[in-house]
Amino acid sequence: MELNPQTELALGKAEKLPLGKLHAAQYLVAAILVILSIGLWRLEVVSADNFRAMAEANRIRKVPVMAPRGRLFDREGRLLVDNYPSVSCYLLREQVKDLSADLPKIASGLHLTVEQIEAALKRFQLSPKYQPIPLKQDITPDEQAFIEAHRNELPELETLEEQRRVYPRDGFAAHLIGYVGEISEEDLNKEKYAFYQPGDVVGKSGVEATYDALLRGVDGSRDVIVNSHGKEIGHLGETMAKPGQDLKLTIDLDLQIAAEKAIEGKNGAIVAMDPHTGEILALASRPTFDPNQFSVRLSKSYWNEILTNPEHPLLNKAIQAQLAPGSTFKIIMSVAGLQEGVAQLMHVPCNHGATFYGHYFSCDRNHGMVTIDNAIPYSCDTFYYTLANRLGIDTIARYATSVGIGQKTGIDLPDEVSGTMPSTAWKLKTQHEKWYAGETISVGIGQGAVTATPIQLARALSGIASGGVLRRPHVVFPDEVPPDQLEAIHETFPGSGEKTIPLSTENWQIITDAMYNVTSSPIGTAYAARLEGIDFAGKTGTADIVGGREKNSKNKNTIPNAWFVGMTPRRNPDIVVAVLWEHGYWGNNSARLASGIIDTFVEKQRKRANNIRIAAVAPAPVTAAADSEDAAPKTSGADRPTNPLLRSLAARIMESCWLRLHWMHNL
């Protein structure tokens, strides 16, 4: 059908867009093109560096390089604690979006449970996604092989080489050294651990805890190139880790071995200290534990074994056992009595005890007439009952407090306890009751409410034997620690510190001579522990506990605790040893343990002194040139070399003088 020209013209006008709409469409298309061009320009030019960096980040992984902890040595440089190479498994959350599907396979390959992995994920749920989660420490070779074999399937698993602690076997010096472990959520909330992260290994007790900031070092990192499966294919750079600082402890390995052997199989503690400096020469506590069990993830079975042990193996009894000191307290009573001008005037008849305030207080023996000179060797309770009654509790407390009883010593080990020194004010504050005079009688022999720790007694009695000079005990040489950190440690572990108490020379001699008679005189309570040729002094203590003194009782908890504090020489001692043997009965049993350590110390000192003398007097080697008359011009007078006979005579005179000076020093 053909249309006439007029009809075609009408239809063309109907189909043609209005000019305004056409222009609007053109402008819209142009605007869209401009926007797209601007966006493309921003992507390709302006943000090119940012996106390039993001792309690099997708293929570059920052792997931490763990700093090895500083090693620990004894005072002579002998290694005590070291590190060993170990491999740990970490989980990388950035590699996969959903971990739940892989958990059963991961658990099977690493010999874990799904619940253990889920617990680890929960612990780190608030930490950044880029932070690796430690799944298992010290993995076995077959577990490493599992990870390598499943790299493509499980790209979220990564291994990391670390240095792990290795401690002496059988719990040797465990309470002194301490142990390390993974930081807990509770610790992370403390100010001390503000810069620590979940999964960090920190010191938990002992030296490891006190000096953690020095020992842990600074971790480094390694930038590696990885493919889409997380496999390492290249290496870009590394920030080296800074190892922790090595520390030299004050302990003497030989004395520590002697102390460990002496206390083995018993419950209690031994402390050996240098009274001149406060350096701890040995510290042992029993029962002990294996710190190697704590250096990796602690097993539930071992932890339950520790917790359910009624002897509390984690308790450092050298600084935490608060027990009645028994008759070792009589030395402090003697100081109080002599300084107050009371004890030297006392002549007390002992007939197996005496009555005070209507109550009979017994004594082990009938000592007859007792004075201050024989009261200490006899360890006569009747004498000290009488002395306590004359002095009164507040005078006793004043002198006991002055030597550190009832106060922390400030030793640089965590969780030291203060013990108790009762007084009228103490009882009113703690029990809201008045002090009765009859209570003072038991305090006079180190019983009643008074309690002390082995480190307190070692420091107190060695301070008295040193003329009243008390040093702050420590287990790390102060020059090993930066001054600011040393000051912080002193603030962290407050105590009675360095101090001097008034003690007259006459009273000092009376007390130290009496302590010498404890071990050297047949009337002394520790005569069986005497050491021939050694100026060995000390004081025993048999501390009764609730239930009475029953040596052969089936219930060992009724058997008294055996104390001894001994030293050599008797005045200005070079070493003091405090022994607590729980339920060891008589104090002379502990005296035998202490005598072995004293003997080890003296023998070592004698060998060292002998070697020094031999080196000092050894004749110079004769050379060929010295034999020739033409080797050197002849000299006269003081410049002329002495002949061998004169040199030998001079050496004998020097040795004789040295021995005399040493003997006078020991006196």
Coordinates of C-alpha atoms in Angstrom, one line a residue, residues 57-393:
A57 CA 50.8 -6.4 50.8
N58 CA 48.7 -9.2 49.3
R59 CA 51.9 -11.0 48.3
I60 CA 54.2 -9.9 51.2
R61 CA 53.9 -11.4 54.7
K62 CA 55.7 -10.1 57.8
V63 CA 56.9 -13.1 59.7
P64 CA 58.0 -12.5 63.3
V65 CA 61.5 -13.4 64.4
M66 CA 61.5 -14.3 68.0
A67 CA 64.3 -13.0 70.2
P68 CA 66.0 -15.7 72.3
R69 CA 65.9 -15.1 76.1
G70 CA 69.0 -14.2 77.9
R71 CA 70.9 -17.1 79.5
L72 CA 71.6 -17.5 83.2
F73 CA 75.0 -18.2 84.7
D74 CA 76.3 -18.8 88.2
R75 CA 78.7 -16.4 89.9
E76 CA 81.7 -18.2 88.2
G77 CA 80.2 -18.1 84.7
R78 CA 78.9 -21.6 84.6
L79 CA 75.8 -22.1 82.5
L80 CA 72.6 -22.8 84.4
V81 CA 69.8 -22.0 81.9
D82 CA 70.0 -22.1 78.1
N83 CA 67.7 -22.1 75.0
Y84 CA 67.2 -24.8 72.4
P85 CA 65.8 -24.4 68.8
S86 CA 62.2 -25.2 68.5
V87 CA 59.4 -25.0 65.8
S88 CA 55.9 -23.8 66.6
C89 CA 52.7 -23.8 64.5
Y90 CA 50.7 -20.6 64.0
L91 CA 47.3 -19.9 62.4
L92 CA 47.0 -17.1 59.8
R93 CA 43.5 -15.8 59.8
E94 CA 44.1 -13.6 56.7
Q95 CA 44.5 -16.6 54.4
V96 CA 41.0 -18.0 54.6
K97 CA 37.6 -16.5 55.3
D98 CA 36.0 -19.5 57.0
L99 CA 38.2 -21.7 59.2
S100 CA 35.5 -23.9 60.6
A101 CA 35.6 -26.4 57.6
D102 CA 39.4 -26.9 58.2
L103 CA 39.4 -27.3 61.9
P104 CA 38.9 -31.1 62.1
K105 CA 41.7 -31.7 59.7
I106 CA 44.0 -29.3 61.4
A107 CA 43.2 -30.8 64.8
S108 CA 44.0 -34.3 63.5
G109 CA 47.3 -33.3 62.0
L110 CA 48.5 -31.4 65.0
H111 CA 47.2 -33.9 67.6
L112 CA 44.9 -31.4 69.1
T113 CA 41.1 -31.3 69.7
V114 CA 38.8 -29.0 67.8
E115 CA 37.8 -27.5 71.1
Q116 CA 41.4 -26.5 71.8
I117 CA 41.7 -24.7 68.5
E118 CA 38.4 -23.0 69.0
A119 CA 39.5 -21.8 72.5
A120 CA 42.6 -20.3 70.9
L121 CA 40.5 -18.5 68.3
K122 CA 38.3 -17.2 71.0
R123 CA 41.3 -15.8 73.0
F124 CA 42.5 -13.9 69.9
Q125 CA 39.1 -12.8 68.5
L126 CA 39.7 -9.1 69.5
S127 CA 43.3 -9.0 68.2
P128 CA 44.1 -7.7 64.7
K129 CA 43.5 -10.2 61.9
Y130 CA 47.1 -9.9 60.7
Q131 CA 48.4 -11.2 64.1
P132 CA 49.2 -14.9 63.9
I133 CA 47.6 -17.2 66.5
P134 CA 49.9 -19.7 68.2
L135 CA 48.3 -23.1 67.9
K136 CA 51.0 -25.5 69.2
Q137 CA 54.5 -25.0 70.5
D138 CA 57.5 -27.2 70.0
I139 CA 55.8 -29.4 67.3
T140 CA 57.2 -32.7 66.4
P141 CA 58.8 -33.6 63.0
D142 CA 55.7 -35.5 61.9
E143 CA 53.6 -32.5 62.6
Q144 CA 55.9 -30.3 60.6
A145 CA 55.7 -32.8 57.8
F146 CA 51.9 -32.6 58.0
I147 CA 51.9 -28.8 57.6
E148 CA 54.3 -28.9 54.6
A149 CA 52.3 -31.7 52.9
H150 CA 49.1 -29.6 53.1
R151 CA 50.4 -26.2 52.2
N152 CA 47.9 -25.8 49.3
E153 CA 44.9 -27.2 51.2
L154 CA 45.7 -25.4 54.5
P155 CA 47.4 -22.1 53.7
E156 CA 46.4 -20.8 57.1
L157 CA 49.0 -22.9 58.8
E158 CA 52.5 -21.5 59.2
T159 CA 55.6 -22.7 61.1
L160 CA 57.9 -20.4 63.0
E161 CA 61.4 -21.2 64.4
E162 CA 61.8 -20.1 68.1
Q163 CA 64.2 -20.5 71.0
R164 CA 62.7 -22.4 74.0
R165 CA 64.0 -22.5 77.5
V166 CA 65.8 -25.6 78.8
Y167 CA 66.2 -25.8 82.6
P168 CA 68.3 -28.1 84.8
R169 CA 66.8 -31.5 85.4
D170 CA 65.0 -32.8 88.5
G171 CA 63.9 -29.3 89.5
F172 CA 67.4 -28.1 90.3
A173 CA 67.2 -24.5 91.7
A174 CA 63.7 -24.3 90.2
H175 CA 62.3 -21.9 92.9
L176 CA 65.3 -19.6 92.5
I177 CA 65.4 -19.6 88.6
G178 CA 61.6 -19.8 88.1
Y179 CA 60.0 -20.7 84.8
V180 CA 58.4 -19.0 81.7
G181 CA 55.0 -19.5 80.2
E182 CA 52.5 -18.0 77.8
I183 CA 51.1 -14.7 79.1
S184 CA 47.6 -15.0 80.6
E185 CA 44.6 -12.8 80.0
E186 CA 44.8 -11.7 83.6
D187 CA 48.4 -10.5 83.1
L188 CA 47.5 -8.6 79.9
N189 CA 45.2 -6.4 82.0
K190 CA 48.1 -5.4 84.3
E191 CA 50.0 -2.2 83.7
K192 CA 53.3 -4.1 83.9
Y193 CA 52.3 -6.0 80.7
A194 CA 50.9 -3.0 78.8
F195 CA 53.1 -3.6 75.8
Y196 CA 52.7 -7.4 75.6
Q197 CA 50.6 -9.3 73.2
P198 CA 48.5 -12.5 73.6
G199 CA 50.8 -15.5 73.0
D200 CA 53.9 -13.8 74.3
V201 CA 56.2 -15.9 76.6
V202 CA 57.0 -14.2 79.9
G203 CA 58.7 -15.0 83.1
K204 CA 56.2 -16.5 85.6
S205 CA 58.3 -16.9 88.8
G206 CA 61.7 -16.6 90.2
V207 CA 64.5 -14.7 88.4
E208 CA 62.6 -15.3 85.1
A209 CA 59.8 -13.1 86.4
T210 CA 61.7 -10.4 88.2
Y211 CA 64.2 -9.8 85.4
D212 CA 61.8 -10.6 82.5
A213 CA 62.3 -7.1 80.9
L214 CA 66.0 -7.8 80.6
L215 CA 65.8 -11.4 79.6
R216 CA 63.1 -11.4 76.9
G217 CA 64.9 -9.2 74.4
V218 CA 63.2 -7.5 71.4
D219 CA 61.5 -9.5 68.6
G220 CA 62.4 -8.9 65.0
S221 CA 60.6 -9.6 61.7
R222 CA 61.2 -11.0 58.2
D223 CA 59.4 -9.8 55.1
V224 CA 58.7 -12.8 52.7
I225 CA 56.9 -13.0 49.3
V226 CA 54.1 -15.6 49.2
N227 CA 51.9 -16.8 46.4
S228 CA 48.2 -17.1 46.3
H229 CA 48.3 -20.2 48.4
G230 CA 50.4 -18.6 51.1
K231 CA 53.6 -20.5 50.2
E232 CA 56.8 -18.6 50.6
I233 CA 58.5 -17.9 47.3
G234 CA 60.9 -15.1 48.1
H235 CA 62.6 -13.0 50.7
L236 CA 62.7 -9.2 50.8
G237 CA 64.4 -8.1 54.1
E238 CA 64.7 -8.7 57.8
T239 CA 64.8 -6.7 61.0
M240 CA 67.1 -8.6 63.3
A241 CA 65.9 -9.7 66.7
K242 CA 67.8 -8.4 69.7
P243 CA 68.6 -11.3 72.1
G244 CA 67.8 -10.9 75.8
Q245 CA 70.5 -9.9 78.2
D246 CA 72.5 -12.7 79.8
L247 CA 72.5 -12.5 83.6
K248 CA 75.1 -13.7 86.1
L249 CA 73.4 -14.9 89.3
T250 CA 75.1 -14.7 92.7
I251 CA 74.7 -18.4 93.5
D252 CA 77.6 -20.7 93.6
L253 CA 76.9 -23.9 91.6
D254 CA 79.0 -26.0 94.0
L255 CA 77.1 -24.8 97.1
Q256 CA 73.8 -25.1 95.2
I257 CA 74.5 -28.7 94.5
A258 CA 75.4 -29.3 98.1
A259 CA 72.2 -27.6 99.3
E260 CA 70.1 -29.6 96.8
K261 CA 71.6 -32.9 98.0
A262 CA 71.1 -32.0 101.6
I263 CA 67.4 -31.2 101.3
E264 CA 66.6 -34.0 98.8
G265 CA 63.8 -36.2 100.0
K266 CA 62.8 -33.8 102.8
N267 CA 60.3 -31.0 103.0
G268 CA 61.8 -27.6 103.7
A269 CA 64.4 -25.1 102.5
I270 CA 68.0 -24.1 102.6
V271 CA 69.4 -20.6 102.1
A272 CA 73.1 -19.7 102.0
M273 CA 74.1 -16.1 102.0
D274 CA 77.2 -13.9 102.0
P275 CA 76.5 -11.5 105.0
H276 CA 79.1 -9.0 103.7
T277 CA 77.1 -8.3 100.5
G278 CA 73.7 -9.9 100.8
E279 CA 74.5 -12.2 97.8
I280 CA 72.6 -15.5 97.9
L281 CA 75.0 -18.3 97.4
A282 CA 72.5 -21.1 97.3
L283 CA 68.7 -21.4 97.6
A284 CA 66.8 -24.7 97.6
S285 CA 63.2 -25.6 98.4
R286 CA 61.5 -29.0 98.6
P287 CA 59.4 -30.4 97.2
T288 CA 60.3 -29.0 93.8
F289 CA 58.8 -29.0 90.3
D290 CA 60.1 -29.4 86.8
P291 CA 60.2 -25.9 85.1
N292 CA 60.7 -27.6 81.7
Q293 CA 57.0 -28.6 81.9
F294 CA 56.1 -25.0 81.9
S295 CA 58.4 -23.8 79.0
V296 CA 55.9 -25.2 76.5
R297 CA 52.2 -25.4 76.8
L298 CA 51.6 -27.0 80.3
S299 CA 49.7 -30.3 80.2
K300 CA 46.5 -30.5 82.2
S301 CA 47.7 -33.7 83.9
Y302 CA 50.9 -32.2 85.2
W303 CA 49.1 -29.0 86.3
N304 CA 46.5 -31.1 88.3
E305 CA 49.4 -33.1 89.8
I306 CA 51.0 -29.9 91.0
L307 CA 47.7 -28.4 92.3
T308 CA 46.6 -31.4 94.2
N309 CA 50.0 -32.1 95.9
P310 CA 49.5 -31.3 99.6
E311 CA 53.1 -30.3 99.9
H312 CA 52.7 -27.4 97.5
P313 CA 55.7 -27.8 95.2
L314 CA 55.3 -24.3 93.7
L315 CA 55.8 -22.8 97.1
N316 CA 59.3 -21.3 97.6
K317 CA 59.7 -22.1 101.2
A318 CA 62.9 -20.2 101.5
I319 CA 60.9 -16.9 101.2
Q320 CA 57.3 -18.1 101.7
A321 CA 57.3 -20.6 104.6
Q322 CA 56.0 -18.7 107.6
L323 CA 56.6 -20.9 110.6
A324 CA 57.5 -20.5 114.2
P325 CA 61.3 -20.1 114.4
G326 CA 61.7 -22.0 117.6
S327 CA 64.9 -21.6 119.6
T328 CA 66.7 -19.7 116.7
F329 CA 64.7 -16.7 118.0
K330 CA 66.7 -16.9 121.2
I331 CA 69.6 -15.1 119.5
I332 CA 67.3 -12.2 119.0
M333 CA 66.1 -12.5 122.5
S334 CA 69.8 -12.4 123.7
V335 CA 70.4 -9.2 121.7
A336 CA 67.4 -7.6 123.3
G337 CA 68.3 -8.8 126.8
L338 CA 71.9 -7.7 126.6
Q339 CA 71.3 -4.4 125.0
E340 CA 68.7 -3.6 127.6
G341 CA 71.2 -4.5 130.4
V342 CA 69.0 -7.3 131.7
A343 CA 70.4 -10.6 130.4
Q344 CA 73.9 -10.3 131.8
L345 CA 72.6 -9.9 135.3
M346 CA 70.3 -13.0 135.2
H347 CA 71.1 -16.3 137.0
V348 CA 68.1 -18.5 136.4
P349 CA 67.7 -22.0 138.0
C350 CA 66.2 -24.5 135.6
N351 CA 64.4 -27.5 136.9
H352 CA 62.7 -28.7 133.7
G353 CA 60.7 -25.5 133.5
A354 CA 59.0 -22.8 135.5
T355 CA 55.6 -21.4 136.3
F356 CA 54.4 -18.0 135.0
Y357 CA 50.9 -16.5 135.5
G358 CA 49.6 -19.8 136.9
H359 CA 50.8 -21.9 133.9
Y360 CA 53.7 -24.3 133.9
F361 CA 56.1 -23.9 130.9
S362 CA 58.4 -26.9 130.5
C363 CA 62.0 -27.2 129.5
D364 CA 63.7 -30.2 127.8
R365 CA 66.3 -30.7 130.5
N366 CA 67.2 -29.8 134.1
H367 CA 70.0 -27.3 133.3
G368 CA 70.7 -26.2 136.8
M369 CA 71.9 -22.6 137.2
V370 CA 71.9 -20.8 133.8
T371 CA 73.5 -17.5 132.7
I372 CA 73.6 -15.8 129.4
D373 CA 77.0 -17.5 128.6
N374 CA 75.5 -21.0 128.6
A375 CA 71.8 -20.3 127.9
I376 CA 72.5 -20.3 124.2
P377 CA 74.5 -23.5 124.0
Y378 CA 72.0 -25.2 126.4
S379 CA 69.1 -23.6 124.5
C380 CA 67.5 -23.4 127.9
D381 CA 63.8 -22.5 127.6
T382 CA 63.5 -21.6 131.3
F383 CA 66.1 -18.8 130.9
Y384 CA 64.3 -17.3 127.9
Y385 CA 60.9 -17.6 129.5
T386 CA 62.2 -15.5 132.4
L387 CA 64.0 -13.1 130.1
A388 CA 60.8 -12.6 128.0
N389 CA 58.8 -12.0 131.1
R390 CA 61.2 -9.3 132.2
L391 CA 61.5 -7.6 128.8
G392 CA 57.8 -7.6 127.8
I393 CA 56.4 -8.1 124.4

